[in-house]
Every structure is written in C-alpha cells, then in structure tokens.
Amino acid sequence: MKILPEDLPNDVEALKALLLEQALLLGKKDSLLSEKDSLLAQWQSKYTFILEQWRLAQQKQFGKSSETSPGQGELFDEMAAESDVIDTETETQTVSYTRSKPKRQPLPKDLPRETVVLDIAESDKVCLCCQGALHCIGEDRSEKLDFIPAQLKVIETVRPKYACRECEKTGTQNTIKQAAMPPSIIPKGIATPSLLSQIITGKFQYSLPLYRQETLFKQYGIELSRRTMSDWMKKCADALKPLYERLHQELLKQSVIQADETTLNVIKEARSKCYMWVYCTGKEAPDKYNPIPNIVLYDYQSTRSGQCAVDFLQGFDGYLNVDGYQAYESTQATLAGCWAHARRKFIEAEKGMPKGKSGKATMAINHIKKLYAIETLAQQADNAEGAFKIRQEQAPEVLATYKAWLEKSAQQVPPKSLLGKAIQYNLNQWDKLTVYLTDYRVNIDNNRAERAIKPFVIGRKNWLFSNTGNGAKSSATLYSIIETAKANGLIPYDYLVRLFEELPRRKENDDINDLLPWNIKSSLKISQPIESNAFL
C-alpha cells in the first residue's frame, strides 16, 4: 500500500514506530528471498550433478572407452604462451609426403611346404611363329597359407609281462616282471601333456569355455565332458602349485610390485561378489635391460579386505604401485600412486561436460600429459640412471605448477561434482603420486597390473563365473603360469607341455629352478610378437 505524505503522523515517536514496522517487513521479505535463492541453488547443484552422471553413463554405454584426448596439447603450448604478438598474416604451405603402403609379412621359413608347379602343356611349348622350342626364362612364385585341422590320435602303451616257467612247474614263488608305467601328471588318466595343455590354454589364454571345447571334441567323435576336463584342470593346478609358490618367493624378493584386483562371481560362496587379485613385477615382454624378472601372479580371495594383500605380500616392504584403494594401506610397503587413475578421474569429468565444451578437466589432463611426455623422453635414455635424471630434472617444476592449479581450482569448483571429486582425489593422493620421483624403479602409473589382469577380465566375459572357491584358486594358478610364460616370451602351450612332462619325474623337495620361465627359455620356442600389419 502506498503511503502519502499527508498520511504520515506528526508525532516523532509514531514516525519511529512506523519506520521500525516497515524495516521489519523488509527484513522478512529479504529473508524469504534469500531462502528461496538458497533452495534454488541446491536444486541447480543437484540438477548439474545428475546431468553429469547421465552424460558419463551415456559415454560409458555408447562412447569410446579410450582415455586419449588428441588435439588438446595446444592448450599448454609454451611457445604460444610466451608469444604476446599474434601474426595475422596467413601463409600457404604445401605439404607433400609419400604414403607408405603396408607390406605382407613373409610366412615363416620353418613351416612345412608343399610345392605345386603349374606348367603349360607340352604342346604349348612351341613358338607360334617359327615352330621352334620354347625355353624357360624364369618363373613366378606365390605363397598361400593352408590350415590343417587339429588331429587326435590314441597312444596305446603295451607292457609285456614276463614270468619263469621253471618256477611255475615247481610251484615256488613266481615273480612277474614288467616295465613300469612312465610318470604322468594324471596317473591312470587318458590325457597326455599335449591334450591337457590344449584344454588349459584354450580356456585361460583364448577364453574358450569348457562347454565350447566339449562341442569341439564331439566334432571328432570324442565324448569328453566338461566335468572331466574341469577335474583335469584341478589336478594340473595342484601339480603346478610348487612352481607357483616358487614364483611367489621370487616376486617378494623384488623392489617394486604392481597390484590390482577385480570382481569374480563364485556360485558356491556365501558372498555374492568375490575378488581376483593380481601382483606382478618386471615388464610385459622380455627386456635384456630389465633386471627385474617378469612375473604375474593371481590370488583368489572371497573378500576385498586389506588383510588379503597383507597375507600375500607377507611383510614385503618395498614399493607397491597401486591405485587409491585404501586396503593397500594395511601393508608394510611404500605405496606409489598411479597417475593413470588420477587422469581417469578428470577424463570422467570431461565426459560429463556438455559436448564440445572444454574447461578445467581438460586443463588438468594436459598438465598430466606433460608428466607422461617427460617419461617418454626418459625412456630414450641409454640407461636407467639417465632416465631417472631426466625425470628428476623436469618433473618437479610441472608437478609444482599442477599442484598450485589444483589448490586454486579446489576453491572454485563444487566438491560433489565430478570435477570436484577429481581434484580432491589428486590432492588426497599427492604424496603417493610423487613417490615415483624418489626411485627410478617405480613406475609413473599402475598400468602394468591393469594390463596383467585384463586377460582374466576378458575371459570372465565368456565363462562368466567359477563354481567353487577351490575352482577359482585353480584358475588363479593356471592364469599365473600362462601369463608369466607370455611375459617371458614363451608360448604357453609349449611351456605347459614341458612342465607336465617334467614335474611328474620330480620328487617333492626337488629343485625346480630350471623350470622357471626365464631359465627354460633356451629349450623352448619363443613366441613372436604380432605386428599391426601382420595380416595385411
């Protein structure tokens, strides 16, 4: 209601009371407006959070899973940052290059060869002009690769028995002599080392479930049930346990171990979700400059408790490359963080942003790119000391700039948003993320363990689950032997055949050092890496 001057009272006290009344009304109105603005800000924050989660879910379901972000490096181009003058003149530049065509790789010389000669008829070896005899001036050769399906054969062992006729006549004790059966990985079983190796590599290297292998054997007229094959694999895993334990001892002697874990569904377990842990050392392929042996060991546990890592590592006090999972804090190891996980948080935040927009998430990713660029440069050094020197000289400055950016951004970004969580993760993990600067043996990330556990994850998509905990433990042993063989450049099939031939001949306390992958290399065929254009 509008108040006119003539409506105002002339009394001073009355004017004061009216003024106080109007001020009180205005205060209540401002309070209501402030409460409304606060509620609106809360709903806006919730809406933004849900929208981020929706975009991230869409990206995970339908987008690319690659974490690379090409084309963003120019955001931190030092030369462009230092330049205050922008050249507006455009220059036309013609770039020419020769496109290299992919070449077909030659077929291995040691493969069996069958030569087929395609010659013209004898009547055609006459010149059409002068009727003179034609002579050979050369030839063209081409190669085709033929596939021969697997062959099954039965090895029938005959053991003649011998007895004394004179003893038979006199009725005295008659001793029968017969050659002993050769030692076997599965006594009284029908499976040879080659068949066992084929079944095991089929499932654990090529992710072929037993029920599919069962149908393959039926094509050859062999009734081999998955239950029988499962029992064979359990016995093979038990026979390989001493080698697994020997590899475990070697792993604990190393200065740096990488670790990771993933879920596993086990039907006959009380928990709905169990876990397969992986621990590895060295590299993914043989390297003569790498003093650390390449070992990959899986460990099945029904929980994700930190005690699982404590029990497996058994007092290991070296460096442990891991992600930010708190369970590893229970170990005695010095934890080294993973920059790939730190970057992944920002990649998720970037994917949650509206399409075509870039912001702080992209800036953080490019900061981390600089650290990886330094690692790439360090890998070109002649030795480990030179590589570590490059890391120590160049990385601290980048890290200092990045941390200052994180601390500043933490005050500007909502903590519950994807970007806020990524920033907080990096700050919380900062001490672990910078451990790699203290020792050249520590990796910048934990990708070694993540790639080591990937074969298990791929296989899990095919065979889906384990039936019992004992079966999961057997799978852990077999996966460990196969992946360790691959990391040392061996063909797992050949390696398993050799193990199944040698282990039955060994006694319980015999030395098995000669069966370790890096010691048996000279007597086994080494696998050849597959190049990207090998099939072109």
GROMACS .gro file of C-alpha atoms in nm, residues 8-431:
model
  424
    8LEU     CA    1   0.219   1.033   0.800
    9PRO     CA    2   0.179   1.125   1.169
   10ASN     CA    3   0.337   1.442   1.306
   11ASP     CA    4   0.447   1.275   1.627
   12VAL     CA    5   0.816   1.169   1.630
   13GLU     CA    6   0.755   0.853   1.833
   14ALA     CA    7   0.479   0.745   1.599
   15LEU     CA    8   0.709   0.801   1.299
   16LYS     CA    9   0.979   0.585   1.462
   17ALA     CA   10   0.731   0.304   1.525
   18LEU     CA   11   0.611   0.317   1.164
   19LEU     CA   12   0.970   0.311   1.035
   20LEU     CA   13   1.056   0.010   1.251
   21GLU     CA   14   0.745  -0.170   1.127
   22GLN     CA   15   0.843  -0.114   0.763
   23ALA     CA   16   1.203  -0.226   0.830
   24LEU     CA   17   1.075  -0.546   0.989
   25LEU     CA   18   0.857  -0.619   0.689
   26LEU     CA   19   1.150  -0.562   0.451
   27GLY     CA   20   1.374  -0.792   0.658
   28LYS     CA   21   1.120  -1.073   0.642
   29LYS     CA   22   1.092  -1.024   0.266
   30ASP     CA   23   1.471  -1.036   0.220
   31SER     CA   24   1.489  -1.348   0.436
   32LEU     CA   25   1.227  -1.522   0.222
   33LEU     CA   26   1.411  -1.421  -0.095
   34SER     CA   27   1.744  -1.546   0.045
   35GLU     CA   28   1.589  -1.878   0.147
   36LYS     CA   29   1.435  -1.909  -0.197
   37ASP     CA   30   1.772  -1.837  -0.366
   38SER     CA   31   1.945  -2.093  -0.144
   39LEU     CA   32   1.687  -2.359  -0.228
   40LEU     CA   33   1.717  -2.275  -0.597
   41ALA     CA   34   2.099  -2.309  -0.578
   42GLN     CA   35   2.063  -2.650  -0.413
   43TRP     CA   36   1.831  -2.774  -0.686
   44GLN     CA   37   2.061  -2.630  -0.952
   45SER     CA   38   2.355  -2.818  -0.797
   46LYS     CA   39   2.156  -3.144  -0.787
   47TYR     CA   40   2.044  -3.093  -1.147
   48THR     CA   41   2.404  -3.035  -1.261
   49PHE     CA   42   2.523  -3.345  -1.073
   50ILE     CA   43   2.251  -3.566  -1.224
   51LEU     CA   44   2.324  -3.426  -1.570
   52GLU     CA   45   2.695  -3.508  -1.530
   53GLN     CA   46   2.614  -3.862  -1.421
   54TRP     CA   47   2.379  -3.905  -1.716
   55ARG     CA   48   2.637  -3.784  -1.968
   56LEU     CA   49   2.901  -4.012  -1.814
   57ALA     CA   50   2.665  -4.311  -1.827
   58GLN     CA   51   2.586  -4.235  -2.191
   59GLN     CA   52   2.955  -4.216  -2.271
   60LYS     CA   53   3.030  -4.546  -2.097
   61GLN     CA   54   2.743  -4.719  -2.274
   62PHE     CA   55   2.781  -4.584  -2.626
   63GLY     CA   56   3.106  -4.386  -2.644
   64LYS     CA   57   3.469  -4.480  -2.692
   65SER     CA   58   3.647  -4.632  -2.396
   66SER     CA   59   3.985  -4.486  -2.491
   67GLU     CA   60   4.127  -4.235  -2.246
   68THR     CA   61   4.333  -4.049  -2.505
   69SER     CA   62   4.235  -3.693  -2.583
   70PRO     CA   63   4.412  -3.592  -2.905
   71GLY     CA   64   4.428  -3.232  -3.009
   72GLN     CA   65   4.435  -3.082  -2.660
   73GLY     CA   66   4.811  -3.038  -2.627
   74GLU     CA   67   4.799  -2.694  -2.781
   75LEU     CA   68   4.632  -2.560  -2.465
   76PHE     CA   69   4.971  -2.574  -2.300
   77ASP     CA   70   5.199  -2.487  -2.587
   78GLU     CA   71   5.476  -2.296  -2.410
   79MET     CA   72   5.586  -2.117  -2.725
   80ALA     CA   73   5.234  -1.988  -2.785
   81ALA     CA   74   5.202  -1.885  -2.420
   82GLU     CA   75   5.522  -1.681  -2.430
   83SER     CA   76   5.428  -1.507  -2.751
   84ASP     CA   77   5.240  -1.178  -2.697
   85VAL     CA   78   5.204  -1.096  -3.065
   86ILE     CA   79   4.971  -1.286  -3.294
   87ASP     CA   80   5.074  -1.293  -3.656
   88THR     CA   81   4.763  -1.220  -3.857
   89GLU     CA   82   4.926  -1.290  -4.191
   90THR     CA   83   4.843  -1.628  -4.337
   91GLU     CA   84   5.088  -1.828  -4.540
   92THR     CA   85   5.006  -2.101  -4.784
   93GLN     CA   86   5.220  -2.406  -4.728
   94THR     CA   87   5.214  -2.719  -4.939
   95VAL     CA   88   5.294  -3.038  -4.754
   96SER     CA   89   5.386  -3.339  -4.961
   97TYR     CA   90   5.467  -3.687  -4.841
   98THR     CA   91   5.479  -4.039  -4.969
   99ARG     CA   92   5.221  -4.272  -4.823
  100SER     CA   93   5.379  -4.598  -4.713
  101LYS     CA   94   5.181  -4.900  -4.821
  102PRO     CA   95   5.152  -5.192  -4.582
  103LYS     CA   96   5.352  -5.496  -4.681
  104ARG     CA   97   5.254  -5.854  -4.625
  105GLN     CA   98   5.485  -6.025  -4.380
  106PRO     CA   99   5.668  -6.330  -4.519
  107LEU     CA  100   5.550  -6.668  -4.397
  108PRO     CA  101   5.786  -6.847  -4.155
  109LYS     CA  102   6.058  -7.047  -4.330
  110ASP     CA  103   6.030  -7.338  -4.085
  111LEU     CA  104   5.671  -7.422  -4.182
  112PRO     CA  105   5.621  -7.741  -4.386
  113ARG     CA  106   5.594  -7.656  -4.754
  114GLU     CA  107   5.423  -7.822  -5.046
  115THR     CA  108   5.527  -7.704  -5.392
  116VAL     CA  109   5.266  -7.705  -5.667
  117VAL     CA  110   5.402  -7.647  -6.019
  118LEU     CA  111   5.154  -7.502  -6.269
  119ASP     CA  112   5.313  -7.556  -6.609
  120ILE     CA  113   5.173  -7.522  -6.959
  121ALA     CA  114   5.113  -7.833  -7.167
  122GLU     CA  115   5.400  -7.979  -7.371
  123SER     CA  116   5.214  -7.898  -7.693
  124ASP     CA  117   5.212  -7.530  -7.597
  125LYS     CA  118   5.592  -7.516  -7.555
  126VAL     CA  119   5.632  -7.436  -7.927
  127CYS     CA  120   5.671  -7.091  -8.080
  128LEU     CA  121   5.366  -6.989  -8.281
  129CYS     CA  122   5.584  -6.801  -8.532
  130CYS     CA  123   5.872  -7.031  -8.621
  131GLN     CA  124   5.761  -7.353  -8.452
  132GLY     CA  125   6.086  -7.353  -8.251
  133ALA     CA  126   6.103  -7.499  -7.899
  134LEU     CA  127   6.040  -7.256  -7.615
  135HIS     CA  128   6.289  -7.239  -7.329
  136CYS     CA  129   6.223  -7.137  -6.968
  137ILE     CA  130   6.328  -6.777  -6.895
  138GLY     CA  131   6.216  -6.761  -6.534
  139GLU     CA  132   5.929  -6.827  -6.301
  140ASP     CA  133   5.690  -6.652  -6.064
  141ARG     CA  134   5.636  -6.779  -5.712
  142SER     CA  135   5.350  -6.705  -5.476
  143GLU     CA  136   5.262  -6.838  -5.132
  144LYS     CA  137   4.931  -6.929  -4.972
  145LEU     CA  138   4.879  -7.038  -4.613
  146ASP     CA  139   4.681  -7.360  -4.568
  147PHE     CA  140   4.518  -7.468  -4.243
  148ILE     CA  141   4.520  -7.832  -4.131
  149PRO     CA  142   4.258  -7.906  -3.861
  150ALA     CA  143   4.378  -8.046  -3.530
  151GLN     CA  144   4.443  -8.418  -3.530
  152LEU     CA  145   4.373  -8.657  -3.245
  153LYS     CA  146   4.547  -8.989  -3.205
  154VAL     CA  147   4.549  -9.264  -2.945
  155ILE     CA  148   4.879  -9.363  -2.786
  156GLU     CA  149   4.841  -9.725  -2.686
  157THR     CA  150   5.102  -9.837  -2.434
  158VAL     CA  151   5.182 -10.209  -2.437
  159ARG     CA  152   5.374 -10.356  -2.140
  160PRO     CA  153   5.464 -10.724  -2.185
  161LYS     CA  154   5.472 -10.941  -1.872
  162TYR     CA  155   5.747 -11.199  -1.808
  163ALA     CA  156   5.746 -11.500  -1.575
  164CYS     CA  157   5.966 -11.807  -1.509
  165ARG     CA  158   5.833 -12.143  -1.643
  166GLU     CA  159   6.050 -12.349  -1.406
  167CYS     CA  160   5.906 -12.172  -1.105
  168GLU     CA  161   5.558 -12.237  -1.242
  169LYS     CA  162   5.636 -12.613  -1.265
  170THR     CA  163   5.786 -12.645  -0.917
  171GLY     CA  164   5.514 -12.435  -0.758
  172THR     CA  165   5.756 -12.198  -0.587
  173GLN     CA  166   5.707 -11.822  -0.584
  174ASN     CA  167   5.683 -11.691  -0.938
  175THR     CA  168   5.793 -11.329  -0.989
  176ILE     CA  169   5.635 -11.140  -1.280
  177LYS     CA  170   5.848 -10.871  -1.438
  178GLN     CA  171   5.700 -10.582  -1.631
  179ALA     CA  172   5.818 -10.234  -1.731
  180ALA     CA  173   5.683  -9.959  -1.509
  181MET     CA  174   5.438  -9.706  -1.647
  182PRO     CA  175   5.605  -9.374  -1.724
  183PRO     CA  176   5.520  -9.099  -1.472
  184SER     CA  177   5.213  -8.897  -1.565
  185ILE     CA  178   5.066  -8.571  -1.445
  186ILE     CA  179   4.733  -8.754  -1.405
  187PRO     CA  180   4.801  -9.122  -1.324
  188LYS     CA  181   4.559  -9.366  -1.487
  189GLY     CA  182   4.410  -9.080  -1.689
  190ILE     CA  183   4.372  -9.077  -2.067
  191ALA     CA  184   4.505  -8.723  -2.110
  192THR     CA  185   4.859  -8.662  -2.235
  193PRO     CA  186   5.054  -8.343  -2.160
  194SER     CA  187   4.966  -8.206  -2.504
  195LEU     CA  188   4.591  -8.259  -2.453
  196LEU     CA  189   4.598  -8.104  -2.106
  197SER     CA  190   4.794  -7.808  -2.238
  198GLN     CA  191   4.548  -7.761  -2.522
  199ILE     CA  192   4.246  -7.759  -2.290
  200ILE     CA  193   4.410  -7.524  -2.038
  201THR     CA  194   4.535  -7.272  -2.294
  202GLY     CA  195   4.200  -7.293  -2.471
  203LYS     CA  196   4.022  -7.165  -2.162
  204PHE     CA  197   4.277  -6.945  -1.986
  205GLN     CA  198   4.467  -6.800  -2.282
  206TYR     CA  199   4.199  -6.788  -2.552
  207SER     CA  200   3.892  -6.759  -2.323
  208LEU     CA  201   3.721  -7.068  -2.466
  209PRO     CA  202   3.482  -7.209  -2.200
  210LEU     CA  203   3.481  -7.583  -2.137
  211TYR     CA  204   3.132  -7.634  -2.277
  212ARG     CA  205   3.251  -7.498  -2.613
  213GLN     CA  206   3.557  -7.720  -2.604
  214GLU     CA  207   3.323  -8.009  -2.530
  215THR     CA  208   3.139  -7.945  -2.858
  216LEU     CA  209   3.470  -7.919  -3.045
  217PHE     CA  210   3.576  -8.265  -2.928
  218LYS     CA  211   3.237  -8.404  -3.032
  219GLN     CA  212   3.317  -8.300  -3.389
  220TYR     CA  213   3.600  -8.553  -3.379
  221GLY     CA  214   3.377  -8.821  -3.225
  222ILE     CA  215   3.526  -8.784  -2.874
  223GLU     CA  216   3.292  -8.769  -2.577
  224LEU     CA  217   3.487  -8.551  -2.334
  225SER     CA  218   3.262  -8.392  -2.076
  226ARG     CA  219   3.327  -8.055  -1.921
  227ARG     CA  220   3.316  -8.220  -1.578
  228THR     CA  221   3.608  -8.443  -1.676
  229MET     CA  222   3.807  -8.151  -1.818
  230SER     CA  223   3.736  -7.946  -1.505
  231ASP     CA  224   3.870  -8.229  -1.289
  232TRP     CA  225   4.183  -8.249  -1.505
  233MET     CA  226   4.248  -7.876  -1.468
  234LYS     CA  227   4.212  -7.903  -1.090
  235LYS     CA  228   4.474  -8.181  -1.079
  236CYS     CA  229   4.704  -7.986  -1.312
  237ALA     CA  230   4.675  -7.677  -1.093
  238ASP     CA  231   4.766  -7.886  -0.786
  239ALA     CA  232   5.071  -8.021  -0.970
  240LEU     CA  233   5.175  -7.666  -1.067
  241LYS     CA  234   5.138  -7.532  -0.714
  242PRO     CA  235   5.509  -7.580  -0.624
  243LEU     CA  236   5.608  -7.373  -0.927
  244TYR     CA  237   5.351  -7.108  -0.830
  245GLU     CA  238   5.496  -7.091  -0.479
  246ARG     CA  239   5.849  -7.064  -0.622
  247LEU     CA  240   5.739  -6.771  -0.838
  248HIS     CA  241   5.575  -6.620  -0.530
  249GLN     CA  242   5.907  -6.630  -0.347
  250GLU     CA  243   6.081  -6.459  -0.638
  251LEU     CA  244   5.813  -6.191  -0.655
  252LEU     CA  245   5.859  -6.097  -0.288
  253LYS     CA  246   6.234  -6.050  -0.342
  254GLN     CA  247   6.180  -5.767  -0.587
  255SER     CA  248   6.198  -5.398  -0.503
  256VAL     CA  249   5.879  -5.293  -0.682
  257ILE     CA  250   5.547  -5.478  -0.715
  258GLN     CA  251   5.233  -5.368  -0.900
  259ALA     CA  252   4.893  -5.480  -0.770
  260ASP     CA  253   4.528  -5.462  -0.870
  261GLU     CA  254   4.204  -5.653  -0.814
  262THR     CA  255   3.878  -5.730  -0.993
  263THR     CA  256   3.550  -5.898  -0.912
  264LEU     CA  257   3.463  -6.264  -0.964
  265ASN     CA  258   3.129  -6.440  -0.928
  266VAL     CA  259   3.164  -6.773  -0.743
  267ILE     CA  260   2.843  -6.973  -0.724
  268LYS     CA  261   2.907  -7.177  -0.410
  269GLU     CA  262   3.034  -6.895  -0.192
  270ALA     CA  263   2.850  -6.712   0.083
  271ARG     CA  264   2.938  -6.374  -0.068
  272SER     CA  265   2.776  -6.264  -0.389
  273LYS     CA  266   3.096  -6.094  -0.505
  274CYS     CA  267   3.445  -6.237  -0.465
  275TYR     CA  268   3.777  -6.100  -0.591
  276MET     CA  269   4.076  -6.199  -0.800
  277TRP     CA  270   4.389  -6.009  -0.700
  278VAL     CA  271   4.692  -5.977  -0.928
  279TYR     CA  272   5.053  -5.899  -0.836
  280CYS     CA  273   5.323  -5.852  -1.097
  281THR     CA  274   5.684  -5.739  -1.140
  282GLY     CA  275   5.906  -5.653  -1.433
  283LYS     CA  276   5.760  -5.579  -1.773
  284GLU     CA  277   5.507  -5.730  -2.012
  285ALA     CA  278   5.770  -5.864  -2.250
  286PRO     CA  279   6.133  -5.978  -2.227
  287ASP     CA  280   6.382  -5.693  -2.192
  288LYS     CA  281   6.754  -5.758  -2.162
  289TYR     CA  282   6.800  -5.421  -1.987
  290ASN     CA  283   6.541  -5.502  -1.721
  291PRO     CA  284   6.697  -5.670  -1.413
  292ILE     CA  285   6.357  -5.750  -1.256
  293PRO     CA  286   6.204  -6.085  -1.361
  294ASN     CA  287   5.868  -6.072  -1.535
  295ILE     CA  288   5.618  -6.239  -1.301
  296VAL     CA  289   5.237  -6.229  -1.296
  297LEU     CA  290   5.057  -6.400  -1.007
  298TYR     CA  291   4.683  -6.419  -0.945
  299ASP     CA  292   4.539  -6.473  -0.600
  300TYR     CA  293   4.174  -6.562  -0.538
  301GLN     CA  294   4.011  -6.427  -0.222
  302SER     CA  295   3.648  -6.418  -0.113
  303THR     CA  296   3.680  -6.058   0.009
  304ARG     CA  297   3.845  -5.728  -0.080
  305SER     CA  298   3.987  -5.681   0.268
  306GLY     CA  299   4.330  -5.532   0.314
  307GLN     CA  300   4.430  -5.848   0.500
  308CYS     CA  301   4.429  -6.030   0.165
  309ALA     CA  302   4.714  -5.809   0.041
  310VAL     CA  303   4.894  -5.835   0.376
  311ASP     CA  304   4.883  -6.216   0.371
  312PHE     CA  305   5.001  -6.244   0.012
  313LEU     CA  306   5.282  -5.990   0.041
  314GLN     CA  307   5.400  -6.143   0.370
  315GLY     CA  308   5.590  -5.845   0.508
  316PHE     CA  309   5.706  -5.702   0.174
  317ASP     CA  310   5.848  -5.355   0.246
  318GLY     CA  311   5.947  -5.233  -0.099
  319TYR     CA  312   5.747  -5.010  -0.333
  320LEU     CA  313   5.388  -5.108  -0.416
  321ASN     CA  314   5.240  -4.945  -0.728
  322VAL     CA  315   4.863  -4.930  -0.674
  323ASP     CA  316   4.556  -4.716  -0.728
  324GLY     CA  317   4.388  -4.522  -0.447
  325TYR     CA  318   4.220  -4.823  -0.281
  326GLN     CA  319   4.260  -4.790   0.097
  327ALA     CA  320   4.313  -5.164   0.159
  328TYR     CA  321   4.677  -5.140   0.049
  329GLU     CA  322   4.744  -4.903   0.340
  330SER     CA  323   4.747  -5.211   0.567
  331THR     CA  324   5.065  -5.346   0.407
  332GLN     CA  325   5.420  -5.259   0.510
  333ALA     CA  326   5.505  -5.142   0.158
  334THR     CA  327   5.572  -4.785   0.049
  335LEU     CA  328   5.271  -4.703  -0.167
  336ALA     CA  329   5.331  -4.536  -0.504
  337GLY     CA  330   5.028  -4.375  -0.666
  338CYS     CA  331   4.902  -4.413  -1.020
  339TRP     CA  332   4.887  -4.113  -1.249
  340ALA     CA  333   4.665  -4.305  -1.492
  341HIS     CA  334   4.397  -4.322  -1.222
  342ALA     CA  335   4.449  -3.955  -1.137
  343ARG     CA  336   4.399  -3.869  -1.503
  344ARG     CA  337   4.099  -4.103  -1.536
  345LYS     CA  338   3.903  -3.900  -1.281
  346PHE     CA  339   3.937  -3.591  -1.499
  347ILE     CA  340   3.853  -3.787  -1.812
  348GLU     CA  341   3.526  -3.890  -1.648
  349ALA     CA  342   3.463  -3.527  -1.554
  350GLU     CA  343   3.540  -3.422  -1.911
  351LYS     CA  344   3.294  -3.677  -2.048
  352GLY     CA  345   3.029  -3.545  -1.809
  353MET     CA  346   3.058  -3.196  -1.957
  354PRO     CA  347   2.831  -3.072  -2.240
  355LYS     CA  348   2.951  -3.183  -2.582
  356GLY     CA  349   3.202  -2.952  -2.746
  357LYS     CA  350   3.296  -2.768  -2.426
  358SER     CA  351   3.634  -2.782  -2.254
  359GLY     CA  352   3.730  -2.647  -1.918
  360LYS     CA  353   3.926  -2.727  -1.607
  361ALA     CA  354   3.906  -3.104  -1.665
  362THR     CA  355   4.081  -3.064  -1.999
  363MET     CA  356   4.342  -2.835  -1.844
  364ALA     CA  357   4.418  -3.095  -1.575
  365ILE     CA  358   4.452  -3.370  -1.836
  366ASN     CA  359   4.704  -3.161  -2.025
  367HIS     CA  360   4.904  -3.098  -1.707
  368ILE     CA  361   4.929  -3.476  -1.662
  369LYS     CA  362   5.018  -3.517  -2.029
  370LYS     CA  363   5.332  -3.317  -1.962
  371LEU     CA  364   5.440  -3.570  -1.699
  372TYR     CA  365   5.393  -3.855  -1.946
  373ALA     CA  366   5.584  -3.661  -2.210
  374ILE     CA  367   5.876  -3.644  -1.969
  375GLU     CA  368   5.853  -4.022  -1.917
  376THR     CA  369   5.857  -4.077  -2.293
  377LEU     CA  370   6.169  -3.863  -2.318
  378ALA     CA  371   6.329  -4.051  -2.029
  379GLN     CA  372   6.269  -4.386  -2.199
  380GLN     CA  373   6.500  -4.275  -2.480
  381ALA     CA  374   6.795  -4.251  -2.241
  382ASP     CA  375   7.078  -4.503  -2.267
  383ASN     CA  376   7.038  -4.640  -1.914
  384ALA     CA  377   6.814  -4.628  -1.608
  385GLU     CA  378   7.027  -4.365  -1.433
  386GLY     CA  379   6.999  -4.131  -1.731
  387ALA     CA  380   6.625  -4.181  -1.749
  388PHE     CA  381   6.588  -4.108  -1.378
  389LYS     CA  382   6.795  -3.792  -1.412
  390ILE     CA  383   6.562  -3.659  -1.682
  391ARG     CA  384   6.263  -3.737  -1.460
  392GLN     CA  385   6.412  -3.556  -1.159
  393GLU     CA  386   6.521  -3.252  -1.359
  394GLN     CA  387   6.196  -3.184  -1.545
  395ALA     CA  388   5.906  -3.334  -1.349
  396PRO     CA  389   5.923  -3.129  -1.022
  397GLU     CA  390   5.851  -2.800  -1.196
  398VAL     CA  391   5.549  -2.945  -1.376
  399LEU     CA  392   5.425  -3.102  -1.053
  400ALA     CA  393   5.460  -2.774  -0.859
  401THR     CA  394   5.260  -2.585  -1.124
  402TYR     CA  395   4.996  -2.856  -1.133
  403LYS     CA  396   4.952  -2.868  -0.755
  404ALA     CA  397   4.912  -2.490  -0.736
  405TRP     CA  398   4.645  -2.515  -1.005
  406LEU     CA  399   4.468  -2.793  -0.811
  407GLU     CA  400   4.464  -2.596  -0.486
  408LYS     CA  401   4.327  -2.289  -0.661
  409SER     CA  402   4.064  -2.485  -0.852
  410ALA     CA  403   3.951  -2.668  -0.538
  411GLN     CA  404   3.817  -2.335  -0.405
  412GLN     CA  405   3.623  -2.264  -0.725
  413VAL     CA  406   3.459  -2.599  -0.806
  414PRO     CA  407   3.169  -2.765  -0.617
  415PRO     CA  408   3.323  -3.055  -0.422
  416LYS     CA  409   3.044  -3.300  -0.508
  417SER     CA  410   3.071  -3.255  -0.885
  418LEU     CA  411   3.277  -3.495  -1.097
  419LEU     CA  412   3.540  -3.229  -1.142
  420GLY     CA  413   3.546  -3.151  -0.770
  421LYS     CA  414   3.590  -3.519  -0.684
  422ALA     CA  415   3.872  -3.550  -0.939
  423ILE     CA  416   4.055  -3.250  -0.792
  424GLN     CA  417   4.013  -3.381  -0.438
  425TYR     CA  418   4.135  -3.728  -0.540
  426ASN     CA  419   4.453  -3.580  -0.684
  427LEU     CA  420   4.517  -3.370  -0.375
  428ASN     CA  421   4.448  -3.659  -0.136
  429GLN     CA  422   4.681  -3.889  -0.332
  430TRP     CA  423   4.952  -3.627  -0.388
  431ASP     CA  424   5.215  -3.779  -0.156
   0.00000   0.00000   0.00000
